[in-house]
Amino acid sequence: MTHSLKKTLKLLIPISLGLFLIWYLYSSTTPEQRDQIITYIGQADIFWVGLSLFIGILSHVSRAIRWNYLLEPLGYKPKVSNNTLIVLIAYLANLGVPRSGEILRATALSTYEGVPFEKGMGTIVTERIIDLIMLFLVIGIALILQTDLILGFIKESGLGIAGGAIILVVGIAGLFLGIRILKKSTSTFATKLKNFLNDVLQGVLSIFKMKRKWPFIFHTFFIWFAYILMFWVIKFTVMETVGLSFGAILVAFVAGAFAMTTTNGGFLAFPIAVGKSLELFGVGTVAGNAFGWIMWIAQTFMVLVFGAISFVLLPLLNRNR
């Protein structure tokens, strides 16, 4: 990791956290509501929070194991311990600089396991595609369980289904146009870029060469089951959310997932999105926001602590590399 990236992480993480907390607590709620939210957070049962953290760590270990199934067809089999540490560091990096974690993952894998950056990045792209498919699957299940509420929530969010579809079509058209231009170009830069993308493509296509497809599928479903279970157990920390159905938790999970993907680490968006989604099920503003805050704090705490530990351990455990 470069010195500049280390410096950026040290600066952005505490600044972002501080500004977010100040802005949210003092602009979007009344003083009474802020006091109530803080009370809810302070009274959260540490058992359920700890269980949520434990499940989260299991999901990261599972992701590290699954990563090897993509790397094996390329001729590489990194240590699962290294993969786990790299994954945790990547999540830590994403808190400061969105999407920097993916680049850091491929870089660290190249540094400590000798996997070429382009091929490592290709496997990470494959992971993201699989995760996107799983997110759509969860959305589909949530739609089946809570159709009217979900459609109403999407309509109120601004763009709606039509706007999202237009953005998707324009994005795909732009991608195909860019590929067409790149294929025809013979410049030095274009040649280097095509070679780079070819190596990335090898990493992406590794999913079709896997020998252990069923273990890969098992870990994929386990990772997402763990994500949802992390939400499920947190509901027991707030009295008003204890009775929420599985469908309600799925809706909150989807709202939180979108918030996480559109911001770095869910800053600003996550507690608000989760709280708003729970209001659809009759949960009060204070209780819904408290649920979102407890979930967000637990996740962020896990990433900060274990990411920082991994940041120190990875080079120490691989001193000969």
PDB file of C-alpha atoms in Angstrom:
ATOM      1  CA  MET A   1       0.000   0.000   0.000  1.00  0.00           C
ATOM      2  CA  THR A   2       1.347   3.433  -0.940  1.00  0.00           C
ATOM      3  CA  HIS A   3       2.133   6.080   1.644  1.00  0.00           C
ATOM      4  CA  SER A   4      -0.411   8.460   0.084  1.00  0.00           C
ATOM      5  CA  LEU A   5      -3.234   5.886   0.417  1.00  0.00           C
ATOM      6  CA  LYS A   6      -2.353   5.279   4.065  1.00  0.00           C
ATOM      7  CA  LYS A   7      -2.424   9.014   4.671  1.00  0.00           C
ATOM      8  CA  THR A   8      -5.783   9.351   2.891  1.00  0.00           C
ATOM      9  CA  LEU A   9      -7.332   6.574   5.005  1.00  0.00           C
ATOM     10  CA  LYS A  10      -6.093   8.117   8.247  1.00  0.00           C
ATOM     11  CA  LEU A  11      -7.618  11.468   7.321  1.00  0.00           C
ATOM     12  CA  LEU A  12     -10.880  10.519   5.613  1.00  0.00           C
ATOM     13  CA  ILE A  13     -12.200   7.882   8.002  1.00  0.00           C
ATOM     14  CA  PRO A  14     -12.323   9.970  11.213  1.00  0.00           C
ATOM     15  CA  ILE A  15     -13.319  13.156   9.350  1.00  0.00           C
ATOM     16  CA  SER A  16     -16.161  11.405   7.500  1.00  0.00           C
ATOM     17  CA  LEU A  17     -17.412   9.717  10.652  1.00  0.00           C
ATOM     18  CA  GLY A  18     -17.292  12.917  12.670  1.00  0.00           C
ATOM     19  CA  LEU A  19     -18.996  15.121  10.086  1.00  0.00           C
ATOM     20  CA  PHE A  20     -21.691  12.540   9.460  1.00  0.00           C
ATOM     21  CA  LEU A  21     -22.517  12.090  13.119  1.00  0.00           C
ATOM     22  CA  ILE A  22     -22.641  15.850  13.727  1.00  0.00           C
ATOM     23  CA  TRP A  23     -24.773  16.549  10.646  1.00  0.00           C
ATOM     24  CA  TYR A  24     -27.263  13.772  11.255  1.00  0.00           C
ATOM     25  CA  LEU A  25     -27.729  14.238  14.983  1.00  0.00           C
ATOM     26  CA  TYR A  26     -28.174  18.006  14.794  1.00  0.00           C
ATOM     27  CA  SER A  27     -30.129  18.570  11.569  1.00  0.00           C
ATOM     28  CA  SER A  28     -32.511  15.684  10.845  1.00  0.00           C
ATOM     29  CA  THR A  29     -33.999  15.071  14.289  1.00  0.00           C
ATOM     30  CA  THR A  30     -35.372  17.090  17.164  1.00  0.00           C
ATOM     31  CA  PRO A  31     -33.402  17.299  20.434  1.00  0.00           C
ATOM     32  CA  GLU A  32     -35.875  14.923  22.078  1.00  0.00           C
ATOM     33  CA  GLN A  33     -35.551  12.390  19.257  1.00  0.00           C
ATOM     34  CA  ARG A  34     -31.750  12.611  19.366  1.00  0.00           C
ATOM     35  CA  ASP A  35     -31.778  11.885  23.079  1.00  0.00           C
ATOM     36  CA  GLN A  36     -34.103   8.923  22.548  1.00  0.00           C
ATOM     37  CA  ILE A  37     -31.967   7.489  19.730  1.00  0.00           C
ATOM     38  CA  ILE A  38     -28.842   7.788  21.877  1.00  0.00           C
ATOM     39  CA  THR A  39     -30.704   6.085  24.741  1.00  0.00           C
ATOM     40  CA  TYR A  40     -31.721   3.211  22.449  1.00  0.00           C
ATOM     41  CA  ILE A  41     -28.113   2.821  21.282  1.00  0.00           C
ATOM     42  CA  GLY A  42     -26.803   2.868  24.852  1.00  0.00           C
ATOM     43  CA  GLN A  43     -29.334   0.236  25.962  1.00  0.00           C
ATOM     44  CA  ALA A  44     -28.735  -2.134  23.031  1.00  0.00           C
ATOM     45  CA  ASP A  45     -28.161  -5.692  24.270  1.00  0.00           C
ATOM     46  CA  ILE A  46     -24.466  -6.413  23.730  1.00  0.00           C
ATOM     47  CA  PHE A  47     -25.211 -10.121  23.193  1.00  0.00           C
ATOM     48  CA  TRP A  48     -27.192  -9.502  20.002  1.00  0.00           C
ATOM     49  CA  VAL A  49     -24.719  -6.892  18.779  1.00  0.00           C
ATOM     50  CA  GLY A  50     -21.832  -9.283  19.435  1.00  0.00           C
ATOM     51  CA  LEU A  51     -23.682 -12.104  17.678  1.00  0.00           C
ATOM     52  CA  SER A  52     -24.206  -9.848  14.654  1.00  0.00           C
ATOM     53  CA  LEU A  53     -20.458  -9.060  14.604  1.00  0.00           C
ATOM     54  CA  PHE A  54     -19.588 -12.758  14.848  1.00  0.00           C
ATOM     55  CA  ILE A  55     -21.872 -13.583  11.914  1.00  0.00           C
ATOM     56  CA  GLY A  56     -20.272 -10.750   9.956  1.00  0.00           C
ATOM     57  CA  ILE A  57     -16.780 -12.165  10.522  1.00  0.00           C
ATOM     58  CA  LEU A  58     -17.983 -15.592   9.364  1.00  0.00           C
ATOM     59  CA  SER A  59     -19.248 -14.019   6.143  1.00  0.00           C
ATOM     60  CA  HIS A  60     -15.816 -12.474   5.497  1.00  0.00           C
ATOM     61  CA  VAL A  61     -14.049 -15.793   6.098  1.00  0.00           C
ATOM     62  CA  SER A  62     -16.523 -17.465   3.760  1.00  0.00           C
ATOM     63  CA  ARG A  63     -15.793 -14.808   1.113  1.00  0.00           C
ATOM     64  CA  ALA A  64     -12.060 -15.470   1.497  1.00  0.00           C
ATOM     65  CA  ILE A  65     -12.594 -19.212   0.975  1.00  0.00           C
ATOM     66  CA  ARG A  66     -14.861 -18.597  -2.020  1.00  0.00           C
ATOM     67  CA  TRP A  67     -12.233 -16.312  -3.574  1.00  0.00           C
ATOM     68  CA  ASN A  68      -9.837 -19.267  -3.814  1.00  0.00           C
ATOM     69  CA  TYR A  69     -12.343 -21.198  -5.927  1.00  0.00           C
ATOM     70  CA  LEU A  70     -12.041 -18.439  -8.548  1.00  0.00           C
ATOM     71  CA  LEU A  71      -8.248 -18.270  -8.303  1.00  0.00           C
ATOM     72  CA  GLU A  72      -7.589 -22.022  -8.565  1.00  0.00           C
ATOM     73  CA  PRO A  73      -8.404 -22.297 -12.331  1.00  0.00           C
ATOM     74  CA  LEU A  74      -5.796 -19.559 -12.909  1.00  0.00           C
ATOM     75  CA  GLY A  75      -3.146 -21.652 -11.167  1.00  0.00           C
ATOM     76  CA  TYR A  76      -3.098 -19.928  -7.771  1.00  0.00           C
ATOM     77  CA  LYS A  77      -4.151 -21.012  -4.295  1.00  0.00           C
ATOM     78  CA  PRO A  78      -3.456 -18.283  -1.713  1.00  0.00           C
ATOM     79  CA  LYS A  79      -3.641 -18.914   2.015  1.00  0.00           C
ATOM     80  CA  VAL A  80      -7.163 -18.500   3.340  1.00  0.00           C
ATOM     81  CA  SER A  81      -5.726 -16.485   6.230  1.00  0.00           C
ATOM     82  CA  ASN A  82      -4.146 -14.022   3.795  1.00  0.00           C
ATOM     83  CA  ASN A  83      -7.359 -13.801   1.783  1.00  0.00           C
ATOM     84  CA  THR A  84      -9.363 -13.053   4.936  1.00  0.00           C
ATOM     85  CA  LEU A  85      -6.975 -10.299   6.050  1.00  0.00           C
ATOM     86  CA  ILE A  86      -6.974  -8.791   2.554  1.00  0.00           C
ATOM     87  CA  VAL A  87     -10.790  -8.793   2.408  1.00  0.00           C
ATOM     88  CA  LEU A  88     -11.027  -7.037   5.793  1.00  0.00           C
ATOM     89  CA  ILE A  89      -8.439  -4.431   4.755  1.00  0.00           C
ATOM     90  CA  ALA A  90     -10.420  -3.811   1.558  1.00  0.00           C
ATOM     91  CA  TYR A  91     -13.585  -3.068   3.538  1.00  0.00           C
ATOM     92  CA  LEU A  92     -11.581  -0.686   5.727  1.00  0.00           C
ATOM     93  CA  ALA A  93     -10.291   1.133   2.632  1.00  0.00           C
ATOM     94  CA  ASN A  94     -13.831   1.476   1.262  1.00  0.00           C
ATOM     95  CA  LEU A  95     -14.841   3.410   4.375  1.00  0.00           C
ATOM     96  CA  GLY A  96     -12.459   6.188   3.363  1.00  0.00           C
ATOM     97  CA  VAL A  97     -12.387   6.021  -0.447  1.00  0.00           C
ATOM     98  CA  PRO A  98     -15.335   4.283  -2.171  1.00  0.00           C
ATOM     99  CA  ARG A  99     -14.355   1.292  -4.366  1.00  0.00           C
ATOM    100  CA  SER A 100     -10.661   1.694  -3.467  1.00  0.00           C
ATOM    101  CA  GLY A 101     -10.924  -1.619  -1.602  1.00  0.00           C
ATOM    102  CA  GLU A 102     -11.210  -3.616  -4.839  1.00  0.00           C
ATOM    103  CA  ILE A 103      -7.977  -2.123  -6.186  1.00  0.00           C
ATOM    104  CA  LEU A 104      -6.299  -2.680  -2.826  1.00  0.00           C
ATOM    105  CA  ARG A 105      -7.448  -6.338  -2.775  1.00  0.00           C
ATOM    106  CA  ALA A 106      -5.888  -7.044  -6.157  1.00  0.00           C
ATOM    107  CA  THR A 107      -2.722  -5.164  -5.212  1.00  0.00           C
ATOM    108  CA  ALA A 108      -2.296  -6.973  -1.874  1.00  0.00           C
ATOM    109  CA  LEU A 109      -2.992 -10.347  -3.513  1.00  0.00           C
ATOM    110  CA  SER A 110      -0.286  -9.604  -6.080  1.00  0.00           C
ATOM    111  CA  THR A 111       2.150  -8.482  -3.377  1.00  0.00           C
ATOM    112  CA  TYR A 112       1.718 -11.360  -0.936  1.00  0.00           C
ATOM    113  CA  GLU A 113       0.570 -14.239  -3.136  1.00  0.00           C
ATOM    114  CA  GLY A 114       2.118 -13.429  -6.521  1.00  0.00           C
ATOM    115  CA  VAL A 115      -1.201 -13.292  -8.400  1.00  0.00           C
ATOM    116  CA  PRO A 116      -0.961 -10.806 -11.315  1.00  0.00           C
ATOM    117  CA  PHE A 117      -2.972  -7.670 -10.587  1.00  0.00           C
ATOM    118  CA  GLU A 118      -5.114  -7.975 -13.726  1.00  0.00           C
ATOM    119  CA  LYS A 119      -6.123 -11.582 -13.036  1.00  0.00           C
ATOM    120  CA  GLY A 120      -6.840 -10.871  -9.394  1.00  0.00           C
ATOM    121  CA  MET A 121      -8.979  -7.896 -10.403  1.00  0.00           C
ATOM    122  CA  GLY A 122     -10.851 -10.126 -12.839  1.00  0.00           C
ATOM    123  CA  THR A 123     -11.851 -12.512 -10.039  1.00  0.00           C
ATOM    124  CA  ILE A 124     -12.975  -9.548  -7.933  1.00  0.00           C
ATOM    125  CA  VAL A 125     -15.116  -8.274 -10.820  1.00  0.00           C
ATOM    126  CA  THR A 126     -16.647 -11.764 -11.034  1.00  0.00           C
ATOM    127  CA  GLU A 127     -17.428 -11.624  -7.305  1.00  0.00           C
ATOM    128  CA  ARG A 128     -19.164  -8.279  -7.750  1.00  0.00           C
ATOM    129  CA  ILE A 129     -21.261  -9.648 -10.609  1.00  0.00           C
ATOM    130  CA  ILE A 130     -22.287 -12.641  -8.465  1.00  0.00           C
ATOM    131  CA  ASP A 131     -23.079 -10.332  -5.537  1.00  0.00           C
ATOM    132  CA  LEU A 132     -25.228  -8.165  -7.798  1.00  0.00           C
ATOM    133  CA  ILE A 133     -27.156 -11.236  -8.924  1.00  0.00           C
ATOM    134  CA  MET A 134     -27.672 -12.243  -5.286  1.00  0.00           C
ATOM    135  CA  LEU A 135     -28.868  -8.734  -4.425  1.00  0.00           C
ATOM    136  CA  PHE A 136     -31.430  -8.942  -7.233  1.00  0.00           C
ATOM    137  CA  LEU A 137     -32.499 -12.339  -5.877  1.00  0.00           C
ATOM    138  CA  VAL A 138     -33.025 -10.861  -2.408  1.00  0.00           C
ATOM    139  CA  ILE A 139     -34.950  -7.950  -3.930  1.00  0.00           C
ATOM    140  CA  GLY A 140     -37.101 -10.460  -5.821  1.00  0.00           C
ATOM    141  CA  ILE A 141     -37.897 -12.370  -2.621  1.00  0.00           C
ATOM    142  CA  ALA A 142     -38.660  -9.111  -0.817  1.00  0.00           C
ATOM    143  CA  LEU A 143     -40.955  -8.077  -3.668  1.00  0.00           C
ATOM    144  CA  ILE A 144     -42.847 -11.353  -3.428  1.00  0.00           C
ATOM    145  CA  LEU A 145     -43.265 -10.989   0.329  1.00  0.00           C
ATOM    146  CA  GLN A 146     -43.996  -7.243   0.395  1.00  0.00           C
ATOM    147  CA  THR A 147     -44.952  -6.248  -3.174  1.00  0.00           C
ATOM    148  CA  ASP A 148     -47.116  -3.188  -2.503  1.00  0.00           C
ATOM    149  CA  LEU A 149     -44.842  -1.705   0.126  1.00  0.00           C
ATOM    150  CA  ILE A 150     -41.648  -2.138  -1.945  1.00  0.00           C
ATOM    151  CA  LEU A 151     -43.147  -0.566  -5.084  1.00  0.00           C
ATOM    152  CA  GLY A 152     -44.419   2.350  -3.033  1.00  0.00           C
ATOM    153  CA  PHE A 153     -41.004   2.824  -1.453  1.00  0.00           C
ATOM    154  CA  ILE A 154     -39.268   2.802  -4.882  1.00  0.00           C
ATOM    155  CA  LYS A 155     -41.776   5.330  -6.245  1.00  0.00           C
ATOM    156  CA  GLU A 156     -41.202   7.683  -3.312  1.00  0.00           C
ATOM    157  CA  SER A 157     -37.396   7.454  -3.658  1.00  0.00           C
ATOM    158  CA  GLY A 158     -37.370   9.753  -6.698  1.00  0.00           C
ATOM    159  CA  LEU A 159     -36.234   8.043  -9.885  1.00  0.00           C
ATOM    160  CA  GLY A 160     -38.632   5.112  -9.759  1.00  0.00           C
ATOM    161  CA  ILE A 161     -38.495   2.035 -11.961  1.00  0.00           C
ATOM    162  CA  ALA A 162     -38.626   3.938 -15.276  1.00  0.00           C
ATOM    163  CA  GLY A 163     -35.736   6.212 -14.328  1.00  0.00           C
ATOM    164  CA  GLY A 164     -33.636   3.269 -13.175  1.00  0.00           C
ATOM    165  CA  ALA A 165     -34.346   1.398 -16.416  1.00  0.00           C
ATOM    166  CA  ILE A 166     -33.310   4.424 -18.534  1.00  0.00           C
ATOM    167  CA  ILE A 167     -30.029   4.766 -16.637  1.00  0.00           C
ATOM    168  CA  LEU A 168     -29.351   1.042 -17.089  1.00  0.00           C
ATOM    169  CA  VAL A 169     -30.024   1.149 -20.853  1.00  0.00           C
ATOM    170  CA  VAL A 170     -27.862   4.253 -21.365  1.00  0.00           C
ATOM    171  CA  GLY A 171     -25.055   2.651 -19.337  1.00  0.00           C
ATOM    172  CA  ILE A 172     -25.130  -0.576 -21.372  1.00  0.00           C
ATOM    173  CA  ALA A 173     -25.240   1.360 -24.674  1.00  0.00           C
ATOM    174  CA  GLY A 174     -22.274   3.465 -23.576  1.00  0.00           C
ATOM    175  CA  LEU A 175     -20.340   0.339 -22.602  1.00  0.00           C
ATOM    176  CA  PHE A 176     -20.862  -1.320 -26.001  1.00  0.00           C
ATOM    177  CA  LEU A 177     -19.924   1.903 -27.820  1.00  0.00           C
ATOM    178  CA  GLY A 178     -16.721   2.171 -25.771  1.00  0.00           C
ATOM    179  CA  ILE A 179     -15.800  -1.459 -26.524  1.00  0.00           C
ATOM    180  CA  ARG A 180     -16.393  -0.899 -30.253  1.00  0.00           C
ATOM    181  CA  ILE A 181     -14.151   2.189 -30.317  1.00  0.00           C
ATOM    182  CA  LEU A 182     -11.444   0.392 -28.318  1.00  0.00           C
ATOM    183  CA  LYS A 183     -11.421  -2.610 -30.692  1.00  0.00           C
ATOM    184  CA  LYS A 184     -10.852  -0.407 -33.740  1.00  0.00           C
ATOM    185  CA  SER A 185      -8.125   1.726 -32.155  1.00  0.00           C
ATOM    186  CA  THR A 186      -4.461   0.843 -32.838  1.00  0.00           C
ATOM    187  CA  SER A 187      -2.817   3.398 -30.547  1.00  0.00           C
ATOM    188  CA  THR A 188      -0.219   2.331 -27.986  1.00  0.00           C
ATOM    189  CA  PHE A 189      -2.535   3.221 -25.109  1.00  0.00           C
ATOM    190  CA  ALA A 190      -5.418   1.248 -26.646  1.00  0.00           C
ATOM    191  CA  THR A 191      -3.166  -1.795 -27.164  1.00  0.00           C
ATOM    192  CA  LYS A 192      -2.015  -1.725 -23.531  1.00  0.00           C
ATOM    193  CA  LEU A 193      -5.590  -1.260 -22.349  1.00  0.00           C
ATOM    194  CA  LYS A 194      -6.784  -4.204 -24.470  1.00  0.00           C
ATOM    195  CA  ASN A 195      -4.050  -6.438 -23.027  1.00  0.00           C
ATOM    196  CA  PHE A 196      -5.004  -5.347 -19.510  1.00  0.00           C
ATOM    197  CA  LEU A 197      -8.703  -6.005 -20.131  1.00  0.00           C
ATOM    198  CA  ASN A 198      -7.872  -9.395 -21.657  1.00  0.00           C
ATOM    199  CA  ASP A 199      -6.114 -10.426 -18.433  1.00  0.00           C
ATOM    200  CA  VAL A 200      -9.065  -9.121 -16.417  1.00  0.00           C
ATOM    201  CA  LEU A 201     -11.397 -11.152 -18.645  1.00  0.00           C
ATOM    202  CA  GLN A 202      -9.401 -14.305 -17.839  1.00  0.00           C
ATOM    203  CA  GLY A 203     -10.088 -13.673 -14.181  1.00  0.00           C
ATOM    204  CA  VAL A 204     -13.780 -13.088 -14.848  1.00  0.00           C
ATOM    205  CA  LEU A 205     -14.105 -16.263 -16.944  1.00  0.00           C
ATOM    206  CA  SER A 206     -12.416 -18.334 -14.231  1.00  0.00           C
ATOM    207  CA  ILE A 207     -15.903 -18.989 -12.834  1.00  0.00           C
ATOM    208  CA  PHE A 208     -16.605 -21.281 -15.819  1.00  0.00           C
ATOM    209  CA  LYS A 209     -13.411 -23.280 -15.195  1.00  0.00           C
ATOM    210  CA  MET A 210     -13.990 -23.993 -11.526  1.00  0.00           C
ATOM    211  CA  LYS A 211     -13.726 -27.599 -10.384  1.00  0.00           C
ATOM    212  CA  ARG A 212     -15.610 -26.944  -7.141  1.00  0.00           C
ATOM    213  CA  LYS A 213     -18.743 -25.201  -8.345  1.00  0.00           C
ATOM    214  CA  TRP A 214     -21.018 -26.521  -5.588  1.00  0.00           C
ATOM    215  CA  PRO A 215     -18.801 -25.291  -2.721  1.00  0.00           C
ATOM    216  CA  PHE A 216     -18.664 -21.922  -4.534  1.00  0.00           C
ATOM    217  CA  ILE A 217     -22.479 -21.819  -4.708  1.00  0.00           C
ATOM    218  CA  PHE A 218     -22.735 -22.865  -1.034  1.00  0.00           C
ATOM    219  CA  HIS A 219     -20.425 -20.065   0.125  1.00  0.00           C
ATOM    220  CA  THR A 220     -22.239 -17.535  -2.093  1.00  0.00           C
ATOM    221  CA  PHE A 221     -25.578 -18.337  -0.452  1.00  0.00           C
ATOM    222  CA  PHE A 222     -23.972 -18.540   3.002  1.00  0.00           C
ATOM    223  CA  ILE A 223     -22.433 -15.050   2.619  1.00  0.00           C
ATOM    224  CA  TRP A 224     -25.792 -13.505   1.791  1.00  0.00           C
ATOM    225  CA  PHE A 225     -27.638 -15.561   4.391  1.00  0.00           C
ATOM    226  CA  ALA A 226     -25.137 -14.205   6.937  1.00  0.00           C
ATOM    227  CA  TYR A 227     -25.717 -10.626   5.764  1.00  0.00           C
ATOM    228  CA  ILE A 228     -29.468 -10.967   6.297  1.00  0.00           C
ATOM    229  CA  LEU A 229     -28.993 -12.812   9.601  1.00  0.00           C
ATOM    230  CA  MET A 230     -26.868  -9.888  10.848  1.00  0.00           C
ATOM    231  CA  PHE A 231     -29.938  -7.706  10.332  1.00  0.00           C
ATOM    232  CA  TRP A 232     -32.275 -10.259  11.877  1.00  0.00           C
ATOM    233  CA  VAL A 233     -30.465 -10.509  15.208  1.00  0.00           C
ATOM    234  CA  ILE A 234     -30.141  -6.713  15.536  1.00  0.00           C
ATOM    235  CA  LYS A 235     -33.941  -6.448  15.638  1.00  0.00           C
ATOM    236  CA  PHE A 236     -33.783  -7.845  19.189  1.00  0.00           C
ATOM    237  CA  THR A 237     -31.866  -4.752  20.370  1.00  0.00           C
ATOM    238  CA  VAL A 238     -34.870  -2.428  19.893  1.00  0.00           C
ATOM    239  CA  MET A 239     -38.145  -3.267  21.629  1.00  0.00           C
ATOM    240  CA  GLU A 240     -40.343  -1.904  18.799  1.00  0.00           C
ATOM    241  CA  THR A 241     -38.618  -4.058  16.148  1.00  0.00           C
ATOM    242  CA  VAL A 242     -38.600  -7.404  17.978  1.00  0.00           C
ATOM    243  CA  GLY A 243     -41.846  -8.504  16.328  1.00  0.00           C
ATOM    244  CA  LEU A 244     -40.850  -7.592  12.755  1.00  0.00           C
ATOM    245  CA  SER A 245     -41.454 -10.288  10.154  1.00  0.00           C
ATOM    246  CA  PHE A 246     -38.811 -11.773   7.873  1.00  0.00           C
ATOM    247  CA  GLY A 247     -40.298  -9.783   4.977  1.00  0.00           C
ATOM    248  CA  ALA A 248     -39.904  -6.517   6.886  1.00  0.00           C
ATOM    249  CA  ILE A 249     -36.284  -7.319   7.686  1.00  0.00           C
ATOM    250  CA  LEU A 250     -35.661  -8.072   3.998  1.00  0.00           C
ATOM    251  CA  VAL A 251     -37.079  -4.697   2.986  1.00  0.00           C
ATOM    252  CA  ALA A 252     -34.814  -2.943   5.512  1.00  0.00           C
ATOM    253  CA  PHE A 253     -31.879  -5.021   4.292  1.00  0.00           C
ATOM    254  CA  VAL A 254     -32.498  -4.008   0.657  1.00  0.00           C
ATOM    255  CA  ALA A 255     -32.751  -0.335   1.620  1.00  0.00           C
ATOM    256  CA  GLY A 256     -29.523  -0.595   3.612  1.00  0.00           C
ATOM    257  CA  ALA A 257     -27.766  -2.463   0.789  1.00  0.00           C
ATOM    258  CA  PHE A 258     -28.564   0.326  -1.685  1.00  0.00           C
ATOM    259  CA  ALA A 259     -27.346   2.888   0.842  1.00  0.00           C
ATOM    260  CA  MET A 260     -24.080   0.967   1.298  1.00  0.00           C
ATOM    261  CA  THR A 261     -23.438   0.713  -2.459  1.00  0.00           C
ATOM    262  CA  THR A 262     -24.094   4.391  -3.145  1.00  0.00           C
ATOM    263  CA  THR A 263     -21.949   5.818  -0.334  1.00  0.00           C
ATOM    264  CA  ASN A 264     -18.645   4.965   1.294  1.00  0.00           C
ATOM    265  CA  GLY A 265     -19.548   2.616   4.097  1.00  0.00           C
ATOM    266  CA  GLY A 266     -23.143   3.819   4.283  1.00  0.00           C
ATOM    267  CA  PHE A 267     -22.188   7.271   5.572  1.00  0.00           C
ATOM    268  CA  LEU A 268     -25.241   9.522   5.784  1.00  0.00           C
ATOM    269  CA  ALA A 269     -27.534   7.125   3.933  1.00  0.00           C
ATOM    270  CA  PHE A 270     -27.606   3.817   5.839  1.00  0.00           C
ATOM    271  CA  PRO A 271     -29.397   4.669   9.138  1.00  0.00           C
ATOM    272  CA  ILE A 272     -31.815   6.969   7.304  1.00  0.00           C
ATOM    273  CA  ALA A 273     -32.657   4.406   4.578  1.00  0.00           C
ATOM    274  CA  VAL A 274     -33.170   1.600   7.098  1.00  0.00           C
ATOM    275  CA  GLY A 275     -35.236   3.823   9.395  1.00  0.00           C
ATOM    276  CA  LYS A 276     -37.452   5.018   6.533  1.00  0.00           C
ATOM    277  CA  SER A 277     -38.029   1.466   5.296  1.00  0.00           C
ATOM    278  CA  LEU A 278     -39.070   0.306   8.777  1.00  0.00           C
ATOM    279  CA  GLU A 279     -41.597   3.141   8.983  1.00  0.00           C
ATOM    280  CA  LEU A 280     -43.509   1.285   6.258  1.00  0.00           C
ATOM    281  CA  PHE A 281     -44.194  -1.429   8.851  1.00  0.00           C
ATOM    282  CA  GLY A 282     -45.414   0.889  11.574  1.00  0.00           C
ATOM    283  CA  VAL A 283     -42.079   1.318  13.377  1.00  0.00           C
ATOM    284  CA  GLY A 284     -41.699   4.834  14.777  1.00  0.00           C
ATOM    285  CA  THR A 285     -39.091   7.257  13.456  1.00  0.00           C
ATOM    286  CA  VAL A 286     -36.981   7.100  16.608  1.00  0.00           C
ATOM    287  CA  ALA A 287     -37.044   3.290  16.900  1.00  0.00           C
ATOM    288  CA  GLY A 288     -36.403   2.825  13.161  1.00  0.00           C
ATOM    289  CA  ASN A 289     -33.478   5.223  13.188  1.00  0.00           C
ATOM    290  CA  ALA A 290     -32.124   3.599  16.346  1.00  0.00           C
ATOM    291  CA  PHE A 291     -32.222   0.200  14.607  1.00  0.00           C
ATOM    292  CA  GLY A 292     -30.364   1.657  11.613  1.00  0.00           C
ATOM    293  CA  TRP A 293     -27.796   3.328  13.843  1.00  0.00           C
ATOM    294  CA  ILE A 294     -27.125   0.203  15.909  1.00  0.00           C
ATOM    295  CA  MET A 295     -26.712  -1.868  12.741  1.00  0.00           C
ATOM    296  CA  TRP A 296     -24.449   0.725  11.129  1.00  0.00           C
ATOM    297  CA  ILE A 297     -22.316   1.231  14.249  1.00  0.00           C
ATOM    298  CA  ALA A 298     -21.872  -2.542  14.657  1.00  0.00           C
ATOM    299  CA  GLN A 299     -20.798  -2.988  11.023  1.00  0.00           C
ATOM    300  CA  THR A 300     -18.513   0.047  11.055  1.00  0.00           C
ATOM    301  CA  PHE A 301     -16.952  -1.015  14.361  1.00  0.00           C
ATOM    302  CA  MET A 302     -16.262  -4.471  12.934  1.00  0.00           C
ATOM    303  CA  VAL A 303     -14.637  -3.064   9.790  1.00  0.00           C
ATOM    304  CA  LEU A 304     -12.577  -0.466  11.664  1.00  0.00           C
ATOM    305  CA  VAL A 305     -11.272  -2.811  14.361  1.00  0.00           C
ATOM    306  CA  PHE A 306     -10.703  -5.984  12.352  1.00  0.00           C
ATOM    307  CA  GLY A 307      -9.612  -4.046   9.275  1.00  0.00           C
ATOM    308  CA  ALA A 308      -6.995  -2.185  11.318  1.00  0.00           C
ATOM    309  CA  ILE A 309      -5.795  -5.428  12.934  1.00  0.00           C
ATOM    310  CA  SER A 310      -5.559  -7.064   9.494  1.00  0.00           C
ATOM    311  CA  PHE A 311      -3.658  -4.049   8.195  1.00  0.00           C
ATOM    312  CA  VAL A 312      -0.971  -4.708  10.818  1.00  0.00           C
ATOM    313  CA  LEU A 313      -1.041  -8.525  10.720  1.00  0.00           C
ATOM    314  CA  LEU A 314      -0.833  -9.045   6.946  1.00  0.00           C
ATOM    315  CA  PRO A 315       2.733  -7.731   6.483  1.00  0.00           C
ATOM    316  CA  LEU A 316       3.844  -9.264   9.794  1.00  0.00           C
ATOM    317  CA  LEU A 317       2.661 -12.756   8.802  1.00  0.00           C
ATOM    318  CA  ASN A 318       4.242 -12.413   5.350  1.00  0.00           C
ATOM    319  CA  ARG A 319       7.602 -10.867   6.217  1.00  0.00           C
ATOM    320  CA  ASN A 320       9.417 -13.181   3.829  1.00  0.00           C
ATOM    321  CA  ARG A 321       7.358 -11.766   0.949  1.00  0.00           C
TER     322      ARG A 321
END
